[in-house]
XYZ file of C-alpha atoms in Angstrom:
121
model
C 24.636 15.311 20.873
C 21.557 15.508 18.707
C 20.038 12.259 17.476
C 18.298 11.702 14.144
C 15.731 9.076 13.277
C 14.651 7.601 9.949
C 11.158 6.175 10.218
C 8.603 4.373 8.086
C 4.900 4.915 8.673
C 2.152 2.676 7.326
C -1.549 3.356 6.908
C -3.282 0.006 6.991
C -6.612 1.634 6.115
C -5.247 2.960 2.801
C -2.288 0.621 2.184
C 0.135 3.561 1.974
C 3.560 4.113 3.500
C 5.619 7.201 4.238
C 9.354 7.486 4.894
C 10.937 10.444 6.640
C 13.618 11.573 9.059
C 13.580 13.903 12.026
C 15.462 14.949 15.125
C 12.282 14.895 17.230
C 10.489 11.633 16.579
C 7.728 12.131 19.114
C 6.622 15.534 17.817
C 6.921 14.409 14.201
C 4.686 11.398 14.840
C 2.097 13.635 16.503
C 2.272 15.964 13.514
C 1.619 13.179 11.024
C -1.373 11.830 12.952
C -2.886 14.848 14.685
C -1.442 18.305 14.160
C -0.665 18.811 10.465
C -3.273 20.680 8.436
C -1.836 20.061 4.960
C 0.476 17.667 3.146
C 0.572 14.065 1.973
C 0.207 12.380 5.350
C -3.085 14.009 6.358
C -4.876 12.203 3.519
C -4.085 8.732 4.786
C -4.471 8.902 8.570
C -4.140 7.022 10.864
C -0.436 6.197 10.555
C 1.450 3.584 12.516
C 5.200 3.267 12.877
C 6.513 0.050 11.392
C 10.268 0.715 11.338
C 12.818 3.076 12.910
C 16.575 3.570 12.666
C 18.605 5.929 14.857
C 21.630 7.941 13.685
C 24.158 10.247 15.311
C 24.442 12.542 12.285
C 21.899 14.326 10.140
C 23.878 13.454 7.024
C 23.712 9.696 7.731
C 19.969 9.900 8.389
C 19.389 11.834 5.165
C 21.394 9.268 3.181
C 19.377 6.383 4.633
C 16.062 8.167 3.963
C 17.169 8.826 0.386
C 18.101 5.146 -0.039
C 14.722 3.991 1.291
C 13.051 6.122 -1.386
C 14.954 4.363 -4.205
C 13.705 1.250 -5.963
C 15.751 -1.011 -3.680
C 14.547 0.840 -0.609
C 10.918 0.599 -1.683
C 11.369 -3.164 -2.173
C 12.745 -3.396 1.380
C 9.705 -1.502 2.706
C 7.294 -3.622 0.667
C 8.814 -6.843 2.047
C 8.750 -5.465 5.582
C 5.032 -4.670 5.310
C 4.221 -8.022 3.678
C 6.098 -9.970 6.385
C 4.270 -8.203 9.168
C 0.861 -8.618 7.544
C 1.453 -12.314 6.737
C 2.556 -13.102 10.263
C -0.542 -11.470 11.728
C 1.785 -9.220 13.666
C 0.232 -5.987 12.540
C 0.522 -3.596 14.154
C 4.033 -4.613 15.155
C 4.845 -5.163 18.801
C 7.958 -3.807 20.467
C 9.802 -7.030 19.743
C 8.908 -6.821 16.030
C 10.718 -3.533 15.369
C 13.614 -4.460 13.129
C 16.936 -2.786 13.805
C 19.550 -4.996 12.120
C 22.852 -5.023 13.984
C 24.670 -4.023 10.785
C 22.673 -0.781 10.781
C 23.355 -0.014 14.433
C 27.142 0.297 14.110
C 28.067 3.770 15.263
C 24.474 4.694 15.979
C 22.695 5.282 19.253
C 19.562 3.257 19.916
C 17.100 4.804 22.343
C 14.646 2.306 23.810
C 12.739 5.115 25.557
C 11.647 6.468 22.163
C 10.136 3.140 21.168
C 8.193 2.904 24.429
C 6.471 6.175 23.518
C 5.474 4.966 20.073
C 4.096 1.659 21.184
C 1.906 3.528 23.624
C 0.175 5.041 20.557
C -0.078 1.850 18.486
């Protein structure tokens, strides 16, 4: 079964964030930081992952990404960034990744994916 991930990137250097979804989180992260030659994310490198959610269906991941790009979703992201910066926990450590239990119902959480990302933070 294919797994989909909604992620939020943050560029501390520029104070920008980016929300996206993918089925290959590792390659997508590399693309944002190293491989891409054009697009929004190349302008604000380096990016760091501040939040991830895992989904079993592409449709659910797309819905969550769409929500995070609404006014309410942007407020959630803004608060997430502010909390991490205020607590001097930036960049976040493995224990700071927030995956609320209400969001994990019916979703598969892959710890091995997070280990990869924290290697790059």
